[in-house]
Amino acid sequence: MVTGGAGFLGSHLCDRLIKEGSDVICVDNLFTGNKDNIRHLLGNPYFEFIRHDVTMPLYVEVDQIYNLACPASPVHYQHDPIQTGRTSVLGALNMLGLARRLKARILQASTSEVYGDPEVHPQPERYRGCVNPIGIRSCYDEGKRMAETLFFDYKRQENLNIKVVRIFNTYGPRMSLNDGRVISNFVVQALRGEDITIYGDGSQTRSFQYVDDLIEGMYRMMNNSREDFSGPVNIGNPAEYTIKQLAEIVLKMTGSSSKIVYKSLPSDDPVQRCPVIDVAMSELGWKPKVALEEGLKRTIEYFRGLM
C-alpha cells in the first residue's frame, strides 16, 4: 500500500511497484494528489485506488506500507497547517497501528526538513537538526520529526519492522504547475516568460535529485533484508547549487527571455541543505545517477506538454 499514492512521488512509486509485479493499493485524499498521475494505472488489475484521508483509520490487508501521505511544499502545507500536523502525526499512528496488526513492514517518507536551518553542513543522519518549533514551517518540520519518533517508538515497544528515509529536494515529471517548489516555480515562470522569482539574494544552496533516483532508494530501503537496519537514511543528491545558479541553468535550458527578480526571504527558510549519503551507499548500494541537466531536460519537456 502506498499512502499519498496519487501525488508526485507516490505515483512514481506505484509505477515502480507495479513494474516489479506487486499488487498495489494506492490511498490518497486528493488534496495535493491528482488522479491524472495514476490514470494510466486505473485499468490495471493489480492496481487499486482508494480515496481516503489517513487521519482516519483504514482496514486493508497488505504486507508492505509506504507512508507518503502529506503535503510537501510550503505553499500546500501552510495552507492548512493544523491539518498538515494531523496528517503527519495521526496518519503515522494509523499506519503504524495497521502495520502492527498485520505484522507488515512499513516505510516512513520523512524529509530533510527535520534538519531545519542546519548548523552542520552537509547533513549526516546523526545530526539532530535546528528547527523552529513555532514558525510557519513547523507544522511540516515538527510533524515529520514526531512521525519519526512514533516510528522508532513502535520499533522499540512493539518490535515493528520499520524503515525511515529522509528525502531531500526532489523534482521531475508530475509536479503540479502550482507546486510551489523552486524547480517547478522556475521552469513554469521561464516557459511563461514571467520574471524568475528568487527569494533572498540567491546564495542559499540546495541539492536536487531526480525522482527516479529517489524511487530507487526508497525501494531498496523497503526491501533491505536487515530487520535491525531501520535508518533513518538520507536519500538525496549531494551535488550542491545556489538558487541563483539554478535559475541561470533553467533560463539557458528553456531559452527563456525571463528576467531574475529578488524578493525577501521567507521566515525560517534554510540557508543550506545538502545530504551526506554514506549510509545509503554502504547499506543500500545506492547513489543518484541522473545529473541535474538531464533531469531538468525531462522536467522541462513535461511542463511544456502541460502548458
PDB file of C-alpha atoms in Angstrom:
ATOM      1  CA  MET A   1       0.000   0.000   0.000  1.00  0.00           C
ATOM      2  CA  VAL A   2       1.176   3.498  -0.874  1.00  0.00           C
ATOM      3  CA  THR A   3      -0.431   6.372   1.048  1.00  0.00           C
ATOM      4  CA  GLY A   4      -0.232   9.604  -0.896  1.00  0.00           C
ATOM      5  CA  GLY A   5      -0.061   7.351  -3.944  1.00  0.00           C
ATOM      6  CA  ALA A   6      -1.679   9.810  -6.364  1.00  0.00           C
ATOM      7  CA  GLY A   7       0.863  12.500  -5.580  1.00  0.00           C
ATOM      8  CA  PHE A   8       4.056  13.431  -7.413  1.00  0.00           C
ATOM      9  CA  LEU A   9       6.287  10.933  -5.609  1.00  0.00           C
ATOM     10  CA  GLY A  10       3.622   8.377  -4.759  1.00  0.00           C
ATOM     11  CA  SER A  11       2.504   7.893  -8.358  1.00  0.00           C
ATOM     12  CA  HIS A  12       6.070   7.201  -9.487  1.00  0.00           C
ATOM     13  CA  LEU A  13       6.419   4.719  -6.644  1.00  0.00           C
ATOM     14  CA  CYS A  14       3.195   2.982  -7.697  1.00  0.00           C
ATOM     15  CA  ASP A  15       4.601   2.697 -11.222  1.00  0.00           C
ATOM     16  CA  ARG A  16       7.765   1.082  -9.887  1.00  0.00           C
ATOM     17  CA  LEU A  17       5.889  -1.386  -7.667  1.00  0.00           C
ATOM     18  CA  ILE A  18       3.560  -2.429 -10.496  1.00  0.00           C
ATOM     19  CA  LYS A  19       6.599  -2.898 -12.733  1.00  0.00           C
ATOM     20  CA  GLU A  20       8.129  -5.171 -10.089  1.00  0.00           C
ATOM     21  CA  GLY A  21       4.989  -7.352 -10.128  1.00  0.00           C
ATOM     22  CA  SER A  22       3.319  -6.195  -6.920  1.00  0.00           C
ATOM     23  CA  ASP A  23      -0.367  -5.807  -6.175  1.00  0.00           C
ATOM     24  CA  VAL A  24      -0.653  -2.126  -5.251  1.00  0.00           C
ATOM     25  CA  ILE A  25      -3.282  -0.292  -3.206  1.00  0.00           C
ATOM     26  CA  CYS A  26      -2.990   3.462  -3.735  1.00  0.00           C
ATOM     27  CA  VAL A  27      -4.525   5.589  -0.960  1.00  0.00           C
ATOM     28  CA  ASP A  28      -4.972   9.342  -1.376  1.00  0.00           C
ATOM     29  CA  ASN A  29      -7.472  12.031  -0.355  1.00  0.00           C
ATOM     30  CA  LEU A  30      -6.508  14.073  -3.454  1.00  0.00           C
ATOM     31  CA  PHE A  31      -5.735  17.248  -1.503  1.00  0.00           C
ATOM     32  CA  THR A  32      -2.471  17.632  -3.435  1.00  0.00           C
ATOM     33  CA  GLY A  33      -2.611  14.318  -5.304  1.00  0.00           C
ATOM     34  CA  ASN A  34      -4.193  14.072  -8.728  1.00  0.00           C
ATOM     35  CA  LYS A  35      -5.996  11.217 -10.456  1.00  0.00           C
ATOM     36  CA  ASP A  36      -4.244  12.186 -13.679  1.00  0.00           C
ATOM     37  CA  ASN A  37      -1.000  10.956 -12.108  1.00  0.00           C
ATOM     38  CA  ILE A  38      -2.401   7.428 -11.820  1.00  0.00           C
ATOM     39  CA  ARG A  39      -4.909   7.423 -14.685  1.00  0.00           C
ATOM     40  CA  HIS A  40      -2.707   5.075 -16.708  1.00  0.00           C
ATOM     41  CA  LEU A  41      -2.851   2.538 -13.856  1.00  0.00           C
ATOM     42  CA  LEU A  42      -6.594   2.558 -13.153  1.00  0.00           C
ATOM     43  CA  GLY A  43      -7.343  -0.238 -15.621  1.00  0.00           C
ATOM     44  CA  ASN A  44      -4.541  -2.465 -14.337  1.00  0.00           C
ATOM     45  CA  PRO A  45      -5.953  -5.486 -12.440  1.00  0.00           C
ATOM     46  CA  TYR A  46      -3.036  -5.319 -10.000  1.00  0.00           C
ATOM     47  CA  PHE A  47      -3.742  -1.697  -9.044  1.00  0.00           C
ATOM     48  CA  GLU A  48      -6.478  -0.348  -6.768  1.00  0.00           C
ATOM     49  CA  PHE A  49      -7.247   3.257  -5.818  1.00  0.00           C
ATOM     50  CA  ILE A  50      -8.951   4.184  -2.532  1.00  0.00           C
ATOM     51  CA  ARG A  51      -9.911   7.797  -1.794  1.00  0.00           C
ATOM     52  CA  HIS A  52      -9.217   8.122   1.920  1.00  0.00           C
ATOM     53  CA  ASP A  53      -7.686  10.516   4.451  1.00  0.00           C
ATOM     54  CA  VAL A  54      -5.026   8.801   6.578  1.00  0.00           C
ATOM     55  CA  THR A  55      -6.047  10.802   9.640  1.00  0.00           C
ATOM     56  CA  MET A  56      -8.882   8.255   9.791  1.00  0.00           C
ATOM     57  CA  PRO A  57      -8.220   4.514  10.352  1.00  0.00           C
ATOM     58  CA  LEU A  58      -8.084   2.242   7.319  1.00  0.00           C
ATOM     59  CA  TYR A  59      -8.508  -1.533   7.290  1.00  0.00           C
ATOM     60  CA  VAL A  60      -6.902  -3.401   4.415  1.00  0.00           C
ATOM     61  CA  GLU A  61      -4.687  -6.474   4.062  1.00  0.00           C
ATOM     62  CA  VAL A  62      -1.135  -5.710   2.888  1.00  0.00           C
ATOM     63  CA  ASP A  63       2.400  -6.814   3.696  1.00  0.00           C
ATOM     64  CA  GLN A  64       4.217  -3.536   2.996  1.00  0.00           C
ATOM     65  CA  ILE A  65       3.144   0.044   3.690  1.00  0.00           C
ATOM     66  CA  TYR A  66       4.839   3.080   2.170  1.00  0.00           C
ATOM     67  CA  ASN A  67       3.624   6.118   4.142  1.00  0.00           C
ATOM     68  CA  LEU A  68       3.985   9.154   1.859  1.00  0.00           C
ATOM     69  CA  ALA A  69       0.751  10.979   2.699  1.00  0.00           C
ATOM     70  CA  CYS A  70       1.369  14.664   3.494  1.00  0.00           C
ATOM     71  CA  PRO A  71       1.555  17.931   1.543  1.00  0.00           C
ATOM     72  CA  ALA A  72       5.249  18.512   0.864  1.00  0.00           C
ATOM     73  CA  SER A  73       5.665  22.041  -0.499  1.00  0.00           C
ATOM     74  CA  PRO A  74       5.419  25.158   1.707  1.00  0.00           C
ATOM     75  CA  VAL A  75       2.537  26.569  -0.366  1.00  0.00           C
ATOM     76  CA  HIS A  76       0.434  23.482   0.315  1.00  0.00           C
ATOM     77  CA  TYR A  77       1.435  22.519   3.849  1.00  0.00           C
ATOM     78  CA  GLN A  78       0.999  26.098   5.084  1.00  0.00           C
ATOM     79  CA  HIS A  79      -2.480  26.326   3.511  1.00  0.00           C
ATOM     80  CA  ASP A  80      -3.937  24.357   6.436  1.00  0.00           C
ATOM     81  CA  PRO A  81      -1.118  23.900   8.955  1.00  0.00           C
ATOM     82  CA  ILE A  82      -3.300  22.167  11.545  1.00  0.00           C
ATOM     83  CA  GLN A  83      -4.358  19.533   9.028  1.00  0.00           C
ATOM     84  CA  THR A  84      -0.710  19.152   7.948  1.00  0.00           C
ATOM     85  CA  GLY A  85       0.255  18.336  11.536  1.00  0.00           C
ATOM     86  CA  ARG A  86      -2.676  15.947  11.851  1.00  0.00           C
ATOM     87  CA  THR A  87      -1.688  14.177   8.649  1.00  0.00           C
ATOM     88  CA  SER A  88       1.897  13.674   9.794  1.00  0.00           C
ATOM     89  CA  VAL A  89       1.062  12.543  13.326  1.00  0.00           C
ATOM     90  CA  LEU A  90      -2.363  10.869  13.144  1.00  0.00           C
ATOM     91  CA  GLY A  91      -1.525   9.448   9.720  1.00  0.00           C
ATOM     92  CA  ALA A  92       1.639   7.879  11.125  1.00  0.00           C
ATOM     93  CA  LEU A  93      -0.251   6.485  14.137  1.00  0.00           C
ATOM     94  CA  ASN A  94      -2.967   4.944  11.946  1.00  0.00           C
ATOM     95  CA  MET A  95      -0.499   3.389   9.537  1.00  0.00           C
ATOM     96  CA  LEU A  96       1.710   2.103  12.366  1.00  0.00           C
ATOM     97  CA  GLY A  97      -1.339   0.572  14.047  1.00  0.00           C
ATOM     98  CA  LEU A  98      -2.277  -1.136  10.786  1.00  0.00           C
ATOM     99  CA  ALA A  99       1.281  -2.413  10.325  1.00  0.00           C
ATOM    100  CA  ARG A 100       1.303  -3.777  13.871  1.00  0.00           C
ATOM    101  CA  ARG A 101      -1.973  -5.632  13.319  1.00  0.00           C
ATOM    102  CA  LEU A 102      -0.782  -7.100  10.023  1.00  0.00           C
ATOM    103  CA  LYS A 103       2.852  -7.604  11.082  1.00  0.00           C
ATOM    104  CA  ALA A 104       3.706  -5.660   7.920  1.00  0.00           C
ATOM    105  CA  ARG A 105       6.889  -3.799   7.099  1.00  0.00           C
ATOM    106  CA  ILE A 106       6.331  -0.024   6.998  1.00  0.00           C
ATOM    107  CA  LEU A 107       8.411   2.777   5.491  1.00  0.00           C
ATOM    108  CA  GLN A 108       8.113   6.418   6.517  1.00  0.00           C
ATOM    109  CA  ALA A 109       8.822   9.051   3.884  1.00  0.00           C
ATOM    110  CA  SER A 110      10.476  11.608   6.139  1.00  0.00           C
ATOM    111  CA  THR A 111      12.247  14.707   4.940  1.00  0.00           C
ATOM    112  CA  SER A 112      15.406  16.775   5.036  1.00  0.00           C
ATOM    113  CA  GLU A 113      13.189  19.387   6.731  1.00  0.00           C
ATOM    114  CA  VAL A 114      13.818  17.546  10.014  1.00  0.00           C
ATOM    115  CA  TYR A 115      17.255  19.227   9.919  1.00  0.00           C
ATOM    116  CA  GLY A 116      15.631  22.692   9.838  1.00  0.00           C
ATOM    117  CA  ASP A 117      18.070  25.524   9.100  1.00  0.00           C
ATOM    118  CA  PRO A 118      21.140  23.384   9.736  1.00  0.00           C
ATOM    119  CA  GLU A 119      24.198  24.452  11.701  1.00  0.00           C
ATOM    120  CA  VAL A 120      26.084  21.407  10.350  1.00  0.00           C
ATOM    121  CA  HIS A 121      26.837  21.208   6.636  1.00  0.00           C
ATOM    122  CA  PRO A 122      26.402  18.881   4.823  1.00  0.00           C
ATOM    123  CA  GLN A 123      23.895  16.985   6.950  1.00  0.00           C
ATOM    124  CA  PRO A 124      24.576  13.399   8.144  1.00  0.00           C
ATOM    125  CA  GLU A 125      21.805  11.331   9.710  1.00  0.00           C
ATOM    126  CA  ARG A 126      23.328  11.692  13.178  1.00  0.00           C
ATOM    127  CA  TYR A 127      22.767  15.474  13.085  1.00  0.00           C
ATOM    128  CA  ARG A 128      19.705  16.316  15.211  1.00  0.00           C
ATOM    129  CA  GLY A 129      18.739  19.492  13.402  1.00  0.00           C
ATOM    130  CA  CYS A 130      17.948  23.126  14.166  1.00  0.00           C
ATOM    131  CA  VAL A 131      14.183  23.541  13.849  1.00  0.00           C
ATOM    132  CA  ASN A 132      11.983  26.417  14.983  1.00  0.00           C
ATOM    133  CA  PRO A 133       9.055  24.673  16.765  1.00  0.00           C
ATOM    134  CA  ILE A 134       6.713  27.682  16.461  1.00  0.00           C
ATOM    135  CA  GLY A 135       7.462  29.015  12.974  1.00  0.00           C
ATOM    136  CA  ILE A 136       5.370  28.928   9.797  1.00  0.00           C
ATOM    137  CA  ARG A 137       7.165  25.781   8.602  1.00  0.00           C
ATOM    138  CA  SER A 138       6.805  23.977  11.926  1.00  0.00           C
ATOM    139  CA  CYS A 139       3.583  22.164  11.008  1.00  0.00           C
ATOM    140  CA  TYR A 140       5.574  20.176   8.456  1.00  0.00           C
ATOM    141  CA  ASP A 141       9.037  20.102  10.048  1.00  0.00           C
ATOM    142  CA  GLU A 142       7.870  19.124  13.533  1.00  0.00           C
ATOM    143  CA  GLY A 143       5.118  16.887  12.180  1.00  0.00           C
ATOM    144  CA  LYS A 144       7.701  14.836  10.311  1.00  0.00           C
ATOM    145  CA  ARG A 145      10.007  14.789  13.335  1.00  0.00           C
ATOM    146  CA  MET A 146       7.162  13.484  15.503  1.00  0.00           C
ATOM    147  CA  ALA A 147       6.351  10.854  12.885  1.00  0.00           C
ATOM    148  CA  GLU A 148       9.939   9.611  13.066  1.00  0.00           C
ATOM    149  CA  THR A 149       9.636   9.487  16.875  1.00  0.00           C
ATOM    150  CA  LEU A 150       6.494   7.363  16.618  1.00  0.00           C
ATOM    151  CA  PHE A 151       8.110   5.002  14.133  1.00  0.00           C
ATOM    152  CA  PHE A 152      11.086   4.328  16.368  1.00  0.00           C
ATOM    153  CA  ASP A 153       8.899   4.020  19.479  1.00  0.00           C
ATOM    154  CA  TYR A 154       6.836   1.380  17.652  1.00  0.00           C
ATOM    155  CA  LYS A 155      10.078  -0.388  16.754  1.00  0.00           C
ATOM    156  CA  ARG A 156      11.272  -0.391  20.371  1.00  0.00           C
ATOM    157  CA  GLN A 157       7.934  -1.072  22.076  1.00  0.00           C
ATOM    158  CA  GLU A 158       6.140  -3.261  19.507  1.00  0.00           C
ATOM    159  CA  ASN A 159       9.146  -4.756  17.663  1.00  0.00           C
ATOM    160  CA  LEU A 160       7.718  -3.397  14.412  1.00  0.00           C
ATOM    161  CA  ASN A 161       9.767  -3.728  11.233  1.00  0.00           C
ATOM    162  CA  ILE A 162      10.187  -0.069  10.247  1.00  0.00           C
ATOM    163  CA  LYS A 163      12.217   1.773   7.627  1.00  0.00           C
ATOM    164  CA  VAL A 164      12.748   5.564   7.582  1.00  0.00           C
ATOM    165  CA  VAL A 165      14.148   7.614   4.705  1.00  0.00           C
ATOM    166  CA  ARG A 166      14.826  11.346   4.762  1.00  0.00           C
ATOM    167  CA  ILE A 167      14.036  12.749   1.340  1.00  0.00           C
ATOM    168  CA  PHE A 168      15.973  15.736   0.012  1.00  0.00           C
ATOM    169  CA  ASN A 169      14.691  18.103  -2.704  1.00  0.00           C
ATOM    170  CA  THR A 170      13.205  16.004  -5.488  1.00  0.00           C
ATOM    171  CA  TYR A 171      11.906  17.070  -8.886  1.00  0.00           C
ATOM    172  CA  GLY A 172      10.624  15.601 -12.130  1.00  0.00           C
ATOM    173  CA  PRO A 173       7.507  14.925 -14.204  1.00  0.00           C
ATOM    174  CA  ARG A 174       4.119  15.046 -12.420  1.00  0.00           C
ATOM    175  CA  MET A 175       4.995  18.018 -10.276  1.00  0.00           C
ATOM    176  CA  SER A 176       1.992  20.325 -10.478  1.00  0.00           C
ATOM    177  CA  LEU A 177       2.087  23.736 -12.121  1.00  0.00           C
ATOM    178  CA  ASN A 178       1.360  25.375  -8.747  1.00  0.00           C
ATOM    179  CA  ASP A 179       3.619  23.061  -6.768  1.00  0.00           C
ATOM    180  CA  GLY A 180       5.430  25.985  -5.156  1.00  0.00           C
ATOM    181  CA  ARG A 181       8.864  24.371  -5.009  1.00  0.00           C
ATOM    182  CA  VAL A 182      11.840  26.062  -6.582  1.00  0.00           C
ATOM    183  CA  ILE A 183      12.407  23.940  -9.698  1.00  0.00           C
ATOM    184  CA  SER A 184       8.758  23.866 -10.744  1.00  0.00           C
ATOM    185  CA  ASN A 185       8.465  27.599  -9.996  1.00  0.00           C
ATOM    186  CA  PHE A 186      11.490  28.468 -12.119  1.00  0.00           C
ATOM    187  CA  VAL A 187      10.553  26.202 -15.033  1.00  0.00           C
ATOM    188  CA  VAL A 188       6.943  27.399 -15.188  1.00  0.00           C
ATOM    189  CA  GLN A 189       7.966  31.062 -14.911  1.00  0.00           C
ATOM    190  CA  ALA A 190      10.591  30.636 -17.619  1.00  0.00           C
ATOM    191  CA  LEU A 191       8.223  28.866 -20.011  1.00  0.00           C
ATOM    192  CA  ARG A 192       5.595  31.574 -19.483  1.00  0.00           C
ATOM    193  CA  GLY A 193       8.123  34.369 -19.977  1.00  0.00           C
ATOM    194  CA  GLU A 194       7.453  35.666 -16.473  1.00  0.00           C
ATOM    195  CA  ASP A 195      10.060  37.025 -14.062  1.00  0.00           C
ATOM    196  CA  ILE A 196      12.076  34.329 -12.285  1.00  0.00           C
ATOM    197  CA  THR A 197      11.483  34.959  -8.594  1.00  0.00           C
ATOM    198  CA  ILE A 198      14.385  34.363  -6.231  1.00  0.00           C
ATOM    199  CA  TYR A 199      13.713  34.781  -2.519  1.00  0.00           C
ATOM    200  CA  GLY A 200      16.750  36.223  -0.776  1.00  0.00           C
ATOM    201  CA  ASP A 201      19.968  37.023  -2.635  1.00  0.00           C
ATOM    202  CA  GLY A 202      20.149  33.621  -4.346  1.00  0.00           C
ATOM    203  CA  SER A 203      23.260  32.494  -2.467  1.00  0.00           C
ATOM    204  CA  GLN A 204      21.374  29.896  -0.434  1.00  0.00           C
ATOM    205  CA  THR A 205      22.092  26.361  -1.613  1.00  0.00           C
ATOM    206  CA  ARG A 206      20.090  23.225  -2.293  1.00  0.00           C
ATOM    207  CA  SER A 207      20.771  19.768  -3.680  1.00  0.00           C
ATOM    208  CA  PHE A 208      18.337  18.387  -6.251  1.00  0.00           C
ATOM    209  CA  GLN A 209      17.634  14.746  -7.045  1.00  0.00           C
ATOM    210  CA  TYR A 210      15.614  13.411  -9.943  1.00  0.00           C
ATOM    211  CA  VAL A 211      12.519  11.446  -8.976  1.00  0.00           C
ATOM    212  CA  ASP A 212      13.740   8.137 -10.481  1.00  0.00           C
ATOM    213  CA  ASP A 213      16.767   8.187  -8.182  1.00  0.00           C
ATOM    214  CA  LEU A 214      14.579   8.751  -5.127  1.00  0.00           C
ATOM    215  CA  ILE A 215      12.190   5.919  -6.003  1.00  0.00           C
ATOM    216  CA  GLU A 216      15.120   3.542  -6.435  1.00  0.00           C
ATOM    217  CA  GLY A 217      16.430   4.499  -2.994  1.00  0.00           C
ATOM    218  CA  MET A 218      13.036   4.067  -1.328  1.00  0.00           C
ATOM    219  CA  TYR A 219      12.504   0.699  -2.997  1.00  0.00           C
ATOM    220  CA  ARG A 220      15.910  -0.545  -1.886  1.00  0.00           C
ATOM    221  CA  MET A 221      15.300   0.646   1.671  1.00  0.00           C
ATOM    222  CA  MET A 222      11.920  -1.069   1.942  1.00  0.00           C
ATOM    223  CA  ASN A 223      13.312  -4.317   0.605  1.00  0.00           C
ATOM    224  CA  ASN A 224      16.530  -4.281   2.599  1.00  0.00           C
ATOM    225  CA  SER A 225      16.545  -7.624   4.384  1.00  0.00           C
ATOM    226  CA  ARG A 226      18.241  -6.423   7.588  1.00  0.00           C
ATOM    227  CA  GLU A 227      15.466  -6.028  10.160  1.00  0.00           C
ATOM    228  CA  ASP A 228      17.937  -4.376  12.541  1.00  0.00           C
ATOM    229  CA  PHE A 229      18.577  -1.642   9.966  1.00  0.00           C
ATOM    230  CA  SER A 230      15.758   0.883  10.158  1.00  0.00           C
ATOM    231  CA  GLY A 231      17.532   4.097   9.253  1.00  0.00           C
ATOM    232  CA  PRO A 232      16.993   6.959   9.099  1.00  0.00           C
ATOM    233  CA  VAL A 233      18.736   7.180   5.741  1.00  0.00           C
ATOM    234  CA  ASN A 234      19.325  10.325   3.688  1.00  0.00           C
ATOM    235  CA  ILE A 235      18.150   9.899   0.106  1.00  0.00           C
ATOM    236  CA  GLY A 236      19.334  12.869  -1.924  1.00  0.00           C
ATOM    237  CA  ASN A 237      21.864  14.123  -4.434  1.00  0.00           C
ATOM    238  CA  PRO A 238      24.911  15.733  -2.773  1.00  0.00           C
ATOM    239  CA  ALA A 239      25.641  17.938  -5.821  1.00  0.00           C
ATOM    240  CA  GLU A 240      25.029  21.423  -4.435  1.00  0.00           C
ATOM    241  CA  TYR A 241      23.839  24.507  -6.339  1.00  0.00           C
ATOM    242  CA  THR A 242      22.964  28.027  -5.329  1.00  0.00           C
ATOM    243  CA  ILE A 243      19.438  29.130  -6.127  1.00  0.00           C
ATOM    244  CA  LYS A 244      20.861  31.753  -8.491  1.00  0.00           C
ATOM    245  CA  GLN A 245      22.847  29.069 -10.346  1.00  0.00           C
ATOM    246  CA  LEU A 246      19.674  27.010 -10.706  1.00  0.00           C
ATOM    247  CA  ALA A 247      17.767  29.993 -12.128  1.00  0.00           C
ATOM    248  CA  GLU A 248      20.504  30.624 -14.674  1.00  0.00           C
ATOM    249  CA  ILE A 249      20.553  26.949 -15.745  1.00  0.00           C
ATOM    250  CA  VAL A 250      16.765  26.909 -16.189  1.00  0.00           C
ATOM    251  CA  LEU A 251      16.871  30.120 -18.243  1.00  0.00           C
ATOM    252  CA  LYS A 252      19.559  28.669 -20.504  1.00  0.00           C
ATOM    253  CA  MET A 253      17.812  25.315 -20.973  1.00  0.00           C
ATOM    254  CA  THR A 254      14.398  26.827 -21.697  1.00  0.00           C
ATOM    255  CA  GLY A 255      15.764  29.579 -23.943  1.00  0.00           C
ATOM    256  CA  SER A 256      13.586  31.991 -21.992  1.00  0.00           C
ATOM    257  CA  SER A 257      13.940  35.768 -22.024  1.00  0.00           C
ATOM    258  CA  SER A 258      12.640  35.986 -18.442  1.00  0.00           C
ATOM    259  CA  LYS A 259      14.446  38.270 -16.005  1.00  0.00           C
ATOM    260  CA  ILE A 260      15.545  37.345 -12.489  1.00  0.00           C
ATOM    261  CA  VAL A 261      13.948  39.394  -9.709  1.00  0.00           C
ATOM    262  CA  TYR A 262      14.714  39.237  -5.999  1.00  0.00           C
ATOM    263  CA  LYS A 263      12.268  39.255  -3.104  1.00  0.00           C
ATOM    264  CA  SER A 264      12.668  38.957   0.663  1.00  0.00           C
ATOM    265  CA  LEU A 265      13.483  35.531   2.095  1.00  0.00           C
ATOM    266  CA  PRO A 266      10.543  33.802   3.838  1.00  0.00           C
ATOM    267  CA  SER A 267      10.708  33.089   7.558  1.00  0.00           C
ATOM    268  CA  ASP A 268      12.797  30.047   8.601  1.00  0.00           C
ATOM    269  CA  ASP A 269      13.880  29.311   5.024  1.00  0.00           C
ATOM    270  CA  PRO A 270      17.087  27.244   5.357  1.00  0.00           C
ATOM    271  CA  VAL A 271      20.325  28.744   4.053  1.00  0.00           C
ATOM    272  CA  GLN A 272      21.954  25.416   3.197  1.00  0.00           C
ATOM    273  CA  ARG A 273      20.643  21.923   2.555  1.00  0.00           C
ATOM    274  CA  CYS A 274      22.814  19.051   1.295  1.00  0.00           C
ATOM    275  CA  PRO A 275      22.887  15.364   2.287  1.00  0.00           C
ATOM    276  CA  VAL A 276      25.669  13.107   3.383  1.00  0.00           C
ATOM    277  CA  ILE A 277      24.759   9.811   1.643  1.00  0.00           C
ATOM    278  CA  ASP A 278      27.430   7.475   3.046  1.00  0.00           C
ATOM    279  CA  VAL A 279      24.806   5.328   4.803  1.00  0.00           C
ATOM    280  CA  ALA A 280      22.715   4.913   1.654  1.00  0.00           C
ATOM    281  CA  MET A 281      25.805   3.984  -0.339  1.00  0.00           C
ATOM    282  CA  SER A 282      27.094   1.428   2.169  1.00  0.00           C
ATOM    283  CA  GLU A 283      23.807  -0.114   3.350  1.00  0.00           C
ATOM    284  CA  LEU A 284      21.696   0.093   0.177  1.00  0.00           C
ATOM    285  CA  GLY A 285      24.315   0.220  -2.563  1.00  0.00           C
ATOM    286  CA  TRP A 286      22.516   3.374  -3.722  1.00  0.00           C
ATOM    287  CA  LYS A 287      23.673   6.655  -5.151  1.00  0.00           C
ATOM    288  CA  PRO A 288      21.979   9.104  -7.546  1.00  0.00           C
ATOM    289  CA  LYS A 289      22.594   8.585 -11.264  1.00  0.00           C
ATOM    290  CA  VAL A 290      20.686  11.380 -13.030  1.00  0.00           C
ATOM    291  CA  ALA A 291      22.616  14.652 -13.419  1.00  0.00           C
ATOM    292  CA  LEU A 292      20.775  17.925 -12.906  1.00  0.00           C
ATOM    293  CA  GLU A 293      20.865  18.945 -16.578  1.00  0.00           C
ATOM    294  CA  GLU A 294      19.421  15.607 -17.728  1.00  0.00           C
ATOM    295  CA  GLY A 295      16.706  15.646 -15.077  1.00  0.00           C
ATOM    296  CA  LEU A 296      15.824  19.243 -15.901  1.00  0.00           C
ATOM    297  CA  LYS A 297      15.578  18.376 -19.597  1.00  0.00           C
ATOM    298  CA  ARG A 298      12.941  15.711 -18.838  1.00  0.00           C
ATOM    299  CA  THR A 299      11.135  18.014 -16.408  1.00  0.00           C
ATOM    300  CA  ILE A 300      11.048  20.941 -18.827  1.00  0.00           C
ATOM    301  CA  GLU A 301       9.643  18.657 -21.549  1.00  0.00           C
ATOM    302  CA  TYR A 302       6.913  17.554 -19.138  1.00  0.00           C
ATOM    303  CA  PHE A 303       5.903  21.117 -18.271  1.00  0.00           C
ATOM    304  CA  ARG A 304       5.963  22.129 -21.940  1.00  0.00           C
ATOM    305  CA  GLY A 305       3.447  19.361 -22.543  1.00  0.00           C
ATOM    306  CA  LEU A 306       1.196  20.609 -19.745  1.00  0.00           C
ATOM    307  CA  MET A 307       1.307  24.179 -20.982  1.00  0.00           C
TER     308      MET A 307
END
